[in-house]
Amino acid sequence: MKSGLEEKEGLIQTLDYPIDFSMREITMMHYIWMLIVGIVVGAIARLIVPGSEHMGIFLTGILGIAGSFVGGFISRLFSRPEDGAIVHPAGILLSIVGAILVLLAYNHFVR
């Protein structure tokens, strides 16, 4: 009796329809997920920093993504990343801190 799952070379595939994601699809899903998390992080940073920034949702996402990179560089100061990594994974809290710093710099230099 078959259970509908088959383990082959360390991967579990369904017998009826195997799931086959190409690297292009995985990369696109990664970019979409990065933009969604960036929007959330950027929105939290915009709520914390006083003032009215006239940014759309896309620029808020870019703000959050840039904040994640800044947070990664900040975390690199305190701990060493894995071998070969350029930045350290920041996490949500350091991403928000980085987005706040980017937003303050934006307000200072652009306005």
mmCIF file of N, CA, C and O in Angstrom:
data_model
loop_
_atom_site.group_PDB
_atom_site.id
_atom_site.type_symbol
_atom_site.label_atom_id
_atom_site.label_comp_id
_atom_site.label_asym_id
_atom_site.label_seq_id
_atom_site.Cartn_x
_atom_site.Cartn_y
_atom_site.Cartn_z
ATOM 1 N N MET A 1 0.839 -1.180 0.000
ATOM 2 C CA MET A 1 0.000 0.000 0.000
ATOM 3 C C MET A 1 0.879 1.236 0.000
ATOM 4 O O MET A 1 1.768 1.386 0.826
ATOM 5 N N LYS A 2 0.639 2.137 -0.917
ATOM 6 C CA LYS A 2 1.445 3.333 -1.042
ATOM 7 C C LYS A 2 0.796 4.477 -0.273
ATOM 8 O O LYS A 2 -0.407 4.653 -0.300
ATOM 9 N N SER A 3 1.638 5.269 0.379
ATOM 10 C CA SER A 3 1.129 6.377 1.178
ATOM 11 C C SER A 3 1.016 7.667 0.380
ATOM 12 O O SER A 3 0.548 8.667 0.890
ATOM 13 N N GLY A 4 1.436 7.700 -0.852
ATOM 14 C CA GLY A 4 1.374 8.907 -1.656
ATOM 15 C C GLY A 4 2.675 9.693 -1.637
ATOM 16 O O GLY A 4 2.835 10.636 -2.364
ATOM 17 N N LEU A 5 3.614 9.297 -0.773
ATOM 18 C CA LEU A 5 4.902 9.977 -0.704
ATOM 19 C C LEU A 5 6.013 8.989 -0.969
ATOM 20 O O LEU A 5 5.937 7.833 -0.577
ATOM 21 N N GLU A 6 6.999 9.422 -1.630
ATOM 22 C CA GLU A 6 8.146 8.586 -1.922
ATOM 23 C C GLU A 6 9.403 9.376 -1.596
ATOM 24 O O GLU A 6 9.535 10.539 -1.956
ATOM 25 N N GLU A 7 10.325 8.753 -0.853
ATOM 26 C CA GLU A 7 11.573 9.438 -0.529
ATOM 27 C C GLU A 7 12.625 8.990 -1.521
ATOM 28 O O GLU A 7 12.892 7.813 -1.696
ATOM 29 N N LYS A 8 13.207 9.967 -2.204
ATOM 30 C CA LYS A 8 14.182 9.661 -3.233
ATOM 31 C C LYS A 8 15.319 10.662 -3.114
ATOM 32 O O LYS A 8 15.103 11.856 -3.243
ATOM 33 N N GLU A 9 16.497 10.180 -2.842
ATOM 34 C CA GLU A 9 17.700 10.989 -2.737
ATOM 35 C C GLU A 9 17.545 12.119 -1.723
ATOM 36 O O GLU A 9 17.953 13.240 -1.937
ATOM 37 N N GLY A 10 16.906 11.829 -0.593
ATOM 38 C CA GLY A 10 16.780 12.813 0.468
ATOM 39 C C GLY A 10 15.648 13.805 0.271
ATOM 40 O O GLY A 10 15.417 14.647 1.106
ATOM 41 N N LEU A 11 14.913 13.718 -0.834
ATOM 42 C CA LEU A 11 13.801 14.614 -1.096
ATOM 43 C C LEU A 11 12.505 13.828 -1.094
ATOM 44 O O LEU A 11 12.447 12.702 -1.554
ATOM 45 N N ILE A 12 11.464 14.424 -0.558
ATOM 46 C CA ILE A 12 10.161 13.769 -0.557
ATOM 47 C C ILE A 12 9.352 14.339 -1.710
ATOM 48 O O ILE A 12 9.205 15.542 -1.842
ATOM 49 N N GLN A 13 8.845 13.469 -2.552
ATOM 50 C CA GLN A 13 8.042 13.884 -3.691
ATOM 51 C C GLN A 13 6.730 13.110 -3.662
ATOM 52 O O GLN A 13 6.668 11.971 -3.213
ATOM 53 N N THR A 14 5.670 13.759 -4.137
ATOM 54 C CA THR A 14 4.409 13.037 -4.257
ATOM 55 C C THR A 14 4.461 12.181 -5.506
ATOM 56 O O THR A 14 5.122 12.526 -6.486
ATOM 57 N N LEU A 15 3.786 11.058 -5.458
ATOM 58 C CA LEU A 15 3.782 10.163 -6.611
ATOM 59 C C LEU A 15 2.886 10.690 -7.728
ATOM 60 O O LEU A 15 3.144 10.460 -8.900
ATOM 61 N N ASP A 16 1.823 11.419 -7.373
ATOM 62 C CA ASP A 16 0.889 11.898 -8.379
ATOM 63 C C ASP A 16 1.469 13.050 -9.192
ATOM 64 O O ASP A 16 1.392 13.069 -10.407
ATOM 65 N N TYR A 17 2.036 14.023 -8.522
ATOM 66 C CA TYR A 17 2.584 15.186 -9.218
ATOM 67 C C TYR A 17 3.808 15.666 -8.451
ATOM 68 O O TYR A 17 3.711 16.214 -7.374
ATOM 69 N N PRO A 18 4.993 15.411 -8.987
ATOM 70 C CA PRO A 18 6.209 15.840 -8.298
ATOM 71 C C PRO A 18 6.338 17.355 -8.295
ATOM 72 O O PRO A 18 5.984 18.023 -9.261
ATOM 73 N N ILE A 19 6.797 17.880 -7.173
ATOM 74 C CA ILE A 19 7.010 19.315 -7.046
ATOM 75 C C ILE A 19 8.421 19.610 -7.530
ATOM 76 O O ILE A 19 9.386 19.106 -6.983
ATOM 77 N N ASP A 20 8.509 20.423 -8.566
ATOM 78 C CA ASP A 20 9.801 20.750 -9.136
ATOM 79 C C ASP A 20 9.891 22.261 -9.292
ATOM 80 O O ASP A 20 9.314 22.834 -10.198
ATOM 81 N N PHE A 21 10.572 22.899 -8.353
ATOM 82 C CA PHE A 21 10.784 24.335 -8.431
ATOM 83 C C PHE A 21 12.135 24.584 -9.077
ATOM 84 O O PHE A 21 13.131 24.013 -8.690
ATOM 85 N N SER A 22 12.144 25.478 -10.041
ATOM 86 C CA SER A 22 13.414 25.847 -10.647
ATOM 87 C C SER A 22 14.061 26.927 -9.799
ATOM 88 O O SER A 22 13.430 27.551 -8.956
ATOM 89 N N MET A 23 15.342 27.160 -9.998
ATOM 90 C CA MET A 23 16.050 28.186 -9.237
ATOM 91 C C MET A 23 15.484 29.566 -9.540
ATOM 92 O O MET A 23 15.476 30.433 -8.681
ATOM 93 N N ARG A 24 14.975 29.755 -10.732
ATOM 94 C CA ARG A 24 14.382 31.048 -11.086
ATOM 95 C C ARG A 24 13.138 31.322 -10.253
ATOM 96 O O ARG A 24 12.932 32.433 -9.781
ATOM 97 N N GLU A 25 12.289 30.309 -10.060
ATOM 98 C CA GLU A 25 11.085 30.474 -9.256
ATOM 99 C C GLU A 25 11.437 30.705 -7.791
ATOM 100 O O GLU A 25 10.818 31.524 -7.123
ATOM 101 N N ILE A 26 12.435 29.990 -7.286
ATOM 102 C CA ILE A 26 12.850 30.157 -5.898
ATOM 103 C C ILE A 26 13.426 31.547 -5.692
ATOM 104 O O ILE A 26 13.145 32.208 -4.693
ATOM 105 N N THR A 27 14.226 32.024 -6.642
ATOM 106 C CA THR A 27 14.792 33.362 -6.540
ATOM 107 C C THR A 27 13.700 34.415 -6.569
ATOM 108 O O THR A 27 13.739 35.374 -5.800
ATOM 109 N N MET A 28 12.709 34.258 -7.430
ATOM 110 C CA MET A 28 11.618 35.222 -7.499
ATOM 111 C C MET A 28 10.816 35.231 -6.206
ATOM 112 O O MET A 28 10.435 36.296 -5.713
ATOM 113 N N MET A 29 10.563 34.062 -5.620
ATOM 114 C CA MET A 29 9.847 34.000 -4.347
ATOM 115 C C MET A 29 10.669 34.642 -3.241
ATOM 116 O O MET A 29 10.117 35.286 -2.345
ATOM 117 N N HIS A 30 11.990 34.517 -3.297
ATOM 118 C CA HIS A 30 12.860 35.144 -2.319
ATOM 119 C C HIS A 30 12.752 36.663 -2.405
ATOM 120 O O HIS A 30 12.664 37.348 -1.385
ATOM 121 N N TYR A 31 12.746 37.219 -3.617
ATOM 122 C CA TYR A 31 12.623 38.666 -3.793
ATOM 123 C C TYR A 31 11.263 39.168 -3.323
ATOM 124 O O TYR A 31 11.160 40.231 -2.719
ATOM 125 N N ILE A 32 10.209 38.421 -3.604
ATOM 126 C CA ILE A 32 8.872 38.808 -3.153
ATOM 127 C C ILE A 32 8.802 38.796 -1.632
ATOM 128 O O ILE A 32 8.271 39.721 -1.010
ATOM 129 N N TRP A 33 9.342 37.747 -1.002
ATOM 130 C CA TRP A 33 9.355 37.666 0.449
ATOM 131 C C TRP A 33 10.198 38.793 1.043
ATOM 132 O O TRP A 33 9.822 39.392 2.061
ATOM 133 N N MET A 34 11.315 39.117 0.412
ATOM 134 C CA MET A 34 12.169 40.197 0.900
ATOM 135 C C MET A 34 11.423 41.533 0.830
ATOM 136 O O MET A 34 11.517 42.343 1.750
ATOM 137 N N LEU A 35 10.637 41.771 -0.209
ATOM 138 C CA LEU A 35 9.878 43.007 -0.330
ATOM 139 C C LEU A 35 8.766 43.064 0.717
ATOM 140 O O LEU A 35 8.528 44.119 1.314
ATOM 141 N N ILE A 36 8.104 41.943 0.987
ATOM 142 C CA ILE A 36 7.034 41.917 1.992
ATOM 143 C C ILE A 36 7.596 42.221 3.374
ATOM 144 O O ILE A 36 7.047 43.047 4.111
ATOM 145 N N VAL A 37 8.692 41.576 3.731
ATOM 146 C CA VAL A 37 9.317 41.841 5.029
ATOM 147 C C VAL A 37 9.839 43.272 5.074
ATOM 148 O O VAL A 37 9.723 43.958 6.099
ATOM 149 N N GLY A 38 10.376 43.773 3.970
ATOM 150 C CA GLY A 38 10.844 45.153 3.897
ATOM 151 C C GLY A 38 9.719 46.148 4.112
ATOM 152 O O GLY A 38 9.902 47.178 4.766
ATOM 153 N N ILE A 39 8.533 45.861 3.570
ATOM 154 C CA ILE A 39 7.381 46.742 3.764
ATOM 155 C C ILE A 39 6.996 46.789 5.240
ATOM 156 O O ILE A 39 6.745 47.863 5.792
ATOM 157 N N VAL A 40 6.987 45.638 5.893
ATOM 158 C CA VAL A 40 6.636 45.606 7.316
ATOM 159 C C VAL A 40 7.675 46.350 8.144
ATOM 160 O O VAL A 40 7.330 47.184 8.996
ATOM 161 N N VAL A 41 8.950 46.093 7.901
ATOM 162 C CA VAL A 41 10.028 46.750 8.653
ATOM 163 C C VAL A 41 10.015 48.250 8.385
ATOM 164 O O VAL A 41 10.129 49.063 9.309
ATOM 165 N N GLY A 42 9.858 48.655 7.130
ATOM 166 C CA GLY A 42 9.816 50.075 6.787
ATOM 167 C C GLY A 42 8.615 50.778 7.398
ATOM 168 O O GLY A 42 8.714 51.927 7.845
ATOM 169 N N ALA A 43 7.466 50.099 7.437
ATOM 170 C CA ALA A 43 6.273 50.699 8.040
ATOM 171 C C ALA A 43 6.452 50.901 9.540
ATOM 172 O O ALA A 43 6.052 51.931 10.086
ATOM 173 N N ILE A 44 7.076 49.933 10.205
ATOM 174 C CA ILE A 44 7.336 50.074 11.647
ATOM 175 C C ILE A 44 8.308 51.231 11.891
ATOM 176 O O ILE A 44 8.113 52.037 12.806
ATOM 177 N N ALA A 45 9.334 51.345 11.059
ATOM 178 C CA ALA A 45 10.292 52.448 11.202
ATOM 179 C C ALA A 45 9.612 53.792 10.952
ATOM 180 O O ALA A 45 9.891 54.770 11.661
ATOM 181 N N ARG A 46 8.710 53.861 9.977
ATOM 182 C CA ARG A 46 7.997 55.112 9.707
ATOM 183 C C ARG A 46 7.059 55.468 10.839
ATOM 184 O O ARG A 46 6.798 56.650 11.074
ATOM 185 N N LEU A 47 6.518 54.481 11.552
ATOM 186 C CA LEU A 47 5.663 54.763 12.706
ATOM 187 C C LEU A 47 6.474 55.300 13.886
ATOM 188 O O LEU A 47 5.982 56.118 14.654
ATOM 189 N N ILE A 48 7.702 54.830 14.029
ATOM 190 C CA ILE A 48 8.535 55.227 15.162
ATOM 191 C C ILE A 48 9.123 56.618 14.964
ATOM 192 O O ILE A 48 9.136 57.436 15.881
ATOM 193 N N VAL A 49 9.606 56.906 13.765
ATOM 194 C CA VAL A 49 10.262 58.193 13.486
ATOM 195 C C VAL A 49 9.191 59.259 13.279
ATOM 196 O O VAL A 49 8.290 59.079 12.462
ATOM 197 N N PRO A 50 9.276 60.383 14.019
ATOM 198 C CA PRO A 50 8.274 61.436 13.839
ATOM 199 C C PRO A 50 8.467 62.162 12.510
ATOM 200 O O PRO A 50 9.559 62.203 11.953
ATOM 201 N N GLY A 51 7.388 62.717 12.016
ATOM 202 C CA GLY A 51 7.443 63.447 10.755
ATOM 203 C C GLY A 51 6.585 62.760 9.714
ATOM 204 O O GLY A 51 6.150 61.620 9.882
ATOM 205 N N SER A 52 6.326 63.471 8.666
ATOM 206 C CA SER A 52 5.512 62.887 7.592
ATOM 207 C C SER A 52 6.396 62.669 6.381
ATOM 208 O O SER A 52 6.836 63.609 5.729
ATOM 209 N N GLU A 53 6.683 61.447 6.102
ATOM 210 C CA GLU A 53 7.443 61.093 4.915
ATOM 211 C C GLU A 53 6.432 60.674 3.857
ATOM 212 O O GLU A 53 5.605 59.807 4.094
ATOM 213 N N HIS A 54 6.485 61.310 2.734
ATOM 214 C CA HIS A 54 5.553 60.992 1.665
ATOM 215 C C HIS A 54 6.178 59.912 0.787
ATOM 216 O O HIS A 54 6.761 60.186 -0.246
ATOM 217 N N MET A 55 6.048 58.675 1.252
ATOM 218 C CA MET A 55 6.578 57.522 0.532
ATOM 219 C C MET A 55 5.417 56.586 0.219
ATOM 220 O O MET A 55 4.513 56.422 1.026
ATOM 221 N N GLY A 56 5.507 55.966 -0.902
ATOM 222 C CA GLY A 56 4.531 54.948 -1.232
ATOM 223 C C GLY A 56 4.930 53.620 -0.603
ATOM 224 O O GLY A 56 5.922 53.506 0.132
ATOM 225 N N ILE A 57 4.159 52.607 -0.910
ATOM 226 C CA ILE A 57 4.419 51.288 -0.327
ATOM 227 C C ILE A 57 5.708 50.683 -0.878
ATOM 228 O O ILE A 57 6.436 49.988 -0.164
ATOM 229 N N PHE A 58 6.022 50.975 -2.128
ATOM 230 C CA PHE A 58 7.243 50.432 -2.724
ATOM 231 C C PHE A 58 8.483 51.047 -2.072
ATOM 232 O O PHE A 58 9.431 50.332 -1.739
ATOM 233 N N LEU A 59 8.487 52.371 -1.879
ATOM 234 C CA LEU A 59 9.624 53.007 -1.219
ATOM 235 C C LEU A 59 9.732 52.605 0.246
ATOM 236 O O LEU A 59 10.826 52.545 0.799
ATOM 237 N N THR A 60 8.595 52.326 0.887
ATOM 238 C CA THR A 60 8.630 51.815 2.246
ATOM 239 C C THR A 60 9.310 50.451 2.278
ATOM 240 O O THR A 60 10.090 50.152 3.184
ATOM 241 N N GLY A 61 9.041 49.623 1.277
ATOM 242 C CA GLY A 61 9.714 48.326 1.170
ATOM 243 C C GLY A 61 11.199 48.472 0.931
ATOM 244 O O GLY A 61 12.011 47.754 1.530
ATOM 245 N N ILE A 62 11.577 49.409 0.075
ATOM 246 C CA ILE A 62 13.000 49.667 -0.186
ATOM 247 C C ILE A 62 13.676 50.165 1.095
ATOM 248 O O ILE A 62 14.808 49.779 1.406
ATOM 249 N N LEU A 63 12.973 51.014 1.861
ATOM 250 C CA LEU A 63 13.493 51.485 3.148
ATOM 251 C C LEU A 63 13.749 50.315 4.090
ATOM 252 O O LEU A 63 14.796 50.236 4.737
ATOM 253 N N GLY A 64 12.814 49.382 4.168
ATOM 254 C CA GLY A 64 12.984 48.212 5.034
ATOM 255 C C GLY A 64 14.115 47.311 4.578
ATOM 256 O O GLY A 64 14.866 46.775 5.405
ATOM 257 N N ILE A 65 14.269 47.138 3.278
ATOM 258 C CA ILE A 65 15.364 46.304 2.761
ATOM 259 C C ILE A 65 16.703 46.959 3.048
ATOM 260 O O ILE A 65 17.654 46.302 3.484
ATOM 261 N N ALA A 66 16.794 48.274 2.817
ATOM 262 C CA ALA A 66 18.040 48.991 3.131
ATOM 263 C C ALA A 66 18.323 48.935 4.628
ATOM 264 O O ALA A 66 19.475 48.778 5.047
ATOM 265 N N GLY A 67 17.276 49.037 5.441
ATOM 266 C CA GLY A 67 17.442 48.920 6.890
ATOM 267 C C GLY A 67 17.938 47.549 7.306
ATOM 268 O O GLY A 67 18.715 47.420 8.252
ATOM 269 N N SER A 68 17.531 46.522 6.592
ATOM 270 C CA SER A 68 18.021 45.176 6.893
ATOM 271 C C SER A 68 19.513 45.060 6.616
ATOM 272 O O SER A 68 20.248 44.428 7.379
ATOM 273 N N PHE A 69 19.962 45.676 5.523
ATOM 274 C CA PHE A 69 21.396 45.658 5.234
ATOM 275 C C PHE A 69 22.177 46.449 6.276
ATOM 276 O O PHE A 69 23.233 46.010 6.731
ATOM 277 N N VAL A 70 21.658 47.611 6.665
ATOM 278 C CA VAL A 70 22.333 48.412 7.695
ATOM 279 C C VAL A 70 22.347 47.644 9.015
ATOM 280 O O VAL A 70 23.367 47.606 9.713
ATOM 281 N N GLY A 71 21.244 46.999 9.356
ATOM 282 C CA GLY A 71 21.205 46.173 10.562
ATOM 283 C C GLY A 71 22.184 45.011 10.496
ATOM 284 O O GLY A 71 22.789 44.628 11.497
ATOM 285 N N GLY A 72 22.382 44.450 9.302
ATOM 286 C CA GLY A 72 23.366 43.383 9.124
ATOM 287 C C GLY A 72 24.781 43.874 9.344
ATOM 288 O O GLY A 72 25.606 43.180 9.948
ATOM 289 N N PHE A 73 25.061 45.087 8.872
ATOM 290 C CA PHE A 73 26.393 45.651 9.098
ATOM 291 C C PHE A 73 26.602 45.996 10.577
ATOM 292 O O PHE A 73 27.705 45.849 11.094
ATOM 293 N N ILE A 74 25.539 46.440 11.252
ATOM 294 C CA ILE A 74 25.638 46.713 12.688
ATOM 295 C C ILE A 74 25.902 45.423 13.457
ATOM 296 O O ILE A 74 26.754 45.383 14.352
ATOM 297 N N SER A 75 25.193 44.360 13.117
ATOM 298 C CA SER A 75 25.404 43.095 13.818
ATOM 299 C C SER A 75 26.783 42.511 13.530
ATOM 300 O O SER A 75 27.332 41.766 14.346
ATOM 301 N N ARG A 76 27.356 42.860 12.391
ATOM 302 C CA ARG A 76 28.709 42.397 12.069
ATOM 303 C C ARG A 76 29.737 43.005 13.018
ATOM 304 O O ARG A 76 30.797 42.431 13.263
ATOM 305 N N LEU A 77 29.435 44.185 13.571
ATOM 306 C CA LEU A 77 30.348 44.806 14.530
ATOM 307 C C LEU A 77 30.435 44.014 15.825
ATOM 308 O O LEU A 77 31.459 44.035 16.498
ATOM 309 N N PHE A 78 29.361 43.316 16.185
ATOM 310 C CA PHE A 78 29.309 42.630 17.467
ATOM 311 C C PHE A 78 29.602 41.139 17.386
ATOM 312 O O PHE A 78 30.041 40.539 18.358
ATOM 313 N N SER A 79 29.334 40.534 16.252
ATOM 314 C CA SER A 79 29.624 39.110 16.105
ATOM 315 C C SER A 79 30.096 38.847 14.688
ATOM 316 O O SER A 79 29.757 39.567 13.754
ATOM 317 N N ARG A 80 30.866 37.803 14.549
ATOM 318 C CA ARG A 80 31.444 37.460 13.255
ATOM 319 C C ARG A 80 30.450 36.629 12.453
ATOM 320 O O ARG A 80 29.895 35.655 12.946
ATOM 321 N N PRO A 81 30.206 36.986 11.169
ATOM 322 C CA PRO A 81 29.299 36.170 10.362
ATOM 323 C C PRO A 81 29.964 34.865 9.943
ATOM 324 O O PRO A 81 31.151 34.654 10.170
ATOM 325 N N GLU A 82 29.187 34.012 9.318
ATOM 326 C CA GLU A 82 29.725 32.743 8.826
ATOM 327 C C GLU A 82 30.785 33.009 7.765
ATOM 328 O O GLU A 82 30.828 34.071 7.159
ATOM 329 N N ASP A 83 31.631 32.036 7.552
ATOM 330 C CA ASP A 83 32.703 32.192 6.566
ATOM 331 C C ASP A 83 32.122 32.436 5.180
ATOM 332 O O ASP A 83 31.220 31.732 4.734
ATOM 333 N N GLY A 84 32.635 33.448 4.511
ATOM 334 C CA GLY A 84 32.212 33.775 3.163
ATOM 335 C C GLY A 84 31.018 34.716 3.079
ATOM 336 O O GLY A 84 30.666 35.166 2.005
ATOM 337 N N ALA A 85 30.380 35.026 4.203
ATOM 338 C CA ALA A 85 29.219 35.913 4.185
ATOM 339 C C ALA A 85 29.668 37.369 4.241
ATOM 340 O O ALA A 85 30.583 37.720 4.984
ATOM 341 N N ILE A 86 29.054 38.206 3.449
ATOM 342 C CA ILE A 86 29.395 39.627 3.436
ATOM 343 C C ILE A 86 28.752 40.326 4.620
ATOM 344 O O ILE A 86 29.374 41.119 5.301
ATOM 345 N N VAL A 87 27.470 40.062 4.839
ATOM 346 C CA VAL A 87 26.766 40.667 5.967
ATOM 347 C C VAL A 87 26.240 39.575 6.873
ATOM 348 O O VAL A 87 26.093 38.423 6.487
ATOM 349 N N HIS A 88 25.939 39.950 8.083
ATOM 350 C CA HIS A 88 25.386 39.057 9.085
ATOM 351 C C HIS A 88 23.867 39.139 8.988
ATOM 352 O O HIS A 88 23.323 40.217 8.829
ATOM 353 N N PRO A 89 23.144 38.032 9.087
ATOM 354 C CA PRO A 89 21.684 38.126 9.083
ATOM 355 C C PRO A 89 21.221 38.969 10.267
ATOM 356 O O PRO A 89 21.564 38.690 11.411
ATOM 357 N N ALA A 90 20.447 39.998 10.014
ATOM 358 C CA ALA A 90 20.140 40.982 11.034
ATOM 359 C C ALA A 90 18.990 40.568 11.938
ATOM 360 O O ALA A 90 19.050 40.776 13.136
ATOM 361 N N GLY A 91 17.958 40.008 11.411
ATOM 362 C CA GLY A 91 16.770 39.757 12.199
ATOM 363 C C GLY A 91 15.856 40.979 12.157
ATOM 364 O O GLY A 91 16.222 42.045 11.666
ATOM 365 N N ILE A 92 14.670 40.822 12.690
ATOM 366 C CA ILE A 92 13.668 41.879 12.608
ATOM 367 C C ILE A 92 14.065 43.104 13.426
ATOM 368 O O ILE A 92 13.961 44.234 12.946
ATOM 369 N N LEU A 93 14.531 42.909 14.647
ATOM 370 C CA LEU A 93 14.833 44.061 15.507
ATOM 371 C C LEU A 93 15.952 44.927 14.952
ATOM 372 O O LEU A 93 15.832 46.151 14.884
ATOM 373 N N LEU A 94 17.043 44.313 14.540
ATOM 374 C CA LEU A 94 18.126 45.106 13.961
ATOM 375 C C LEU A 94 17.747 45.660 12.590
ATOM 376 O O LEU A 94 18.254 46.710 12.191
ATOM 377 N N SER A 95 16.860 45.011 11.888
ATOM 378 C CA SER A 95 16.373 45.564 10.627
ATOM 379 C C SER A 95 15.580 46.837 10.881
ATOM 380 O O SER A 95 15.703 47.817 10.143
ATOM 381 N N ILE A 96 14.768 46.847 11.938
ATOM 382 C CA ILE A 96 14.008 48.045 12.283
ATOM 383 C C ILE A 96 14.951 49.159 12.715
ATOM 384 O O ILE A 96 14.787 50.321 12.310
ATOM 385 N N VAL A 97 15.968 48.822 13.518
ATOM 386 C CA VAL A 97 16.953 49.825 13.938
ATOM 387 C C VAL A 97 17.675 50.389 12.717
ATOM 388 O O VAL A 97 17.859 51.604 12.591
ATOM 389 N N GLY A 98 18.071 49.536 11.801
ATOM 390 C CA GLY A 98 18.733 49.990 10.576
ATOM 391 C C GLY A 98 17.818 50.849 9.726
ATOM 392 O O GLY A 98 18.248 51.857 9.155
ATOM 393 N N ALA A 99 16.528 50.478 9.635
ATOM 394 C CA ALA A 99 15.580 51.276 8.852
ATOM 395 C C ALA A 99 15.358 52.638 9.494
ATOM 396 O O ALA A 99 15.200 53.645 8.788
ATOM 397 N N ILE A 100 15.362 52.694 10.821
ATOM 398 C CA ILE A 100 15.245 53.983 11.511
ATOM 399 C C ILE A 100 16.445 54.852 11.183
ATOM 400 O O ILE A 100 16.302 56.053 10.899
ATOM 401 N N LEU A 101 17.641 54.281 11.196
ATOM 402 C CA LEU A 101 18.839 55.050 10.861
ATOM 403 C C LEU A 101 18.805 55.541 9.413
ATOM 404 O O LEU A 101 19.167 56.687 9.125
ATOM 405 N N VAL A 102 18.366 54.692 8.502
ATOM 406 C CA VAL A 102 18.264 55.089 7.099
ATOM 407 C C VAL A 102 17.225 56.201 6.936
ATOM 408 O O VAL A 102 17.439 57.178 6.207
ATOM 409 N N LEU A 103 16.103 56.088 7.640
ATOM 410 C CA LEU A 103 15.061 57.106 7.553
ATOM 411 C C LEU A 103 15.521 58.432 8.147
ATOM 412 O O LEU A 103 15.230 59.501 7.590
ATOM 413 N N LEU A 104 16.252 58.393 9.255
ATOM 414 C CA LEU A 104 16.796 59.627 9.829
ATOM 415 C C LEU A 104 17.808 60.272 8.884
ATOM 416 O O LEU A 104 17.826 61.496 8.720
ATOM 417 N N ALA A 105 18.649 59.465 8.249
ATOM 418 C CA ALA A 105 19.605 59.999 7.276
ATOM 419 C C ALA A 105 18.872 60.579 6.064
ATOM 420 O O ALA A 105 19.249 61.629 5.547
ATOM 421 N N TYR A 106 17.816 59.915 5.633
ATOM 422 C CA TYR A 106 17.008 60.422 4.520
ATOM 423 C C TYR A 106 16.403 61.775 4.864
ATOM 424 O O TYR A 106 16.439 62.711 4.063
ATOM 425 N N ASN A 107 15.831 61.880 6.076
ATOM 426 C CA ASN A 107 15.251 63.158 6.498
ATOM 427 C C ASN A 107 16.297 64.251 6.623
ATOM 428 O O ASN A 107 16.024 65.409 6.348
ATOM 429 N N HIS A 108 17.488 63.903 7.049
ATOM 430 C CA HIS A 108 18.535 64.885 7.242
ATOM 431 C C HIS A 108 19.100 65.395 5.920
ATOM 432 O O HIS A 108 19.296 66.604 5.733
ATOM 433 N N PHE A 109 19.368 64.515 4.985
ATOM 434 C CA PHE A 109 20.053 64.907 3.760
ATOM 435 C C PHE A 109 19.107 65.345 2.645
ATOM 436 O O PHE A 109 19.458 66.172 1.822
ATOM 437 N N VAL A 110 17.917 64.783 2.584
ATOM 438 C CA VAL A 110 17.008 65.111 1.490
ATOM 439 C C VAL A 110 16.222 66.380 1.787
ATOM 440 O O VAL A 110 15.973 67.184 0.908
ATOM 441 N N ARG A 111 15.861 66.583 3.012
ATOM 442 C CA ARG A 111 15.035 67.760 3.368
ATOM 443 C C ARG A 111 15.842 68.917 3.776
ATOM 444 O O ARG A 111 16.803 69.202 4.030
#
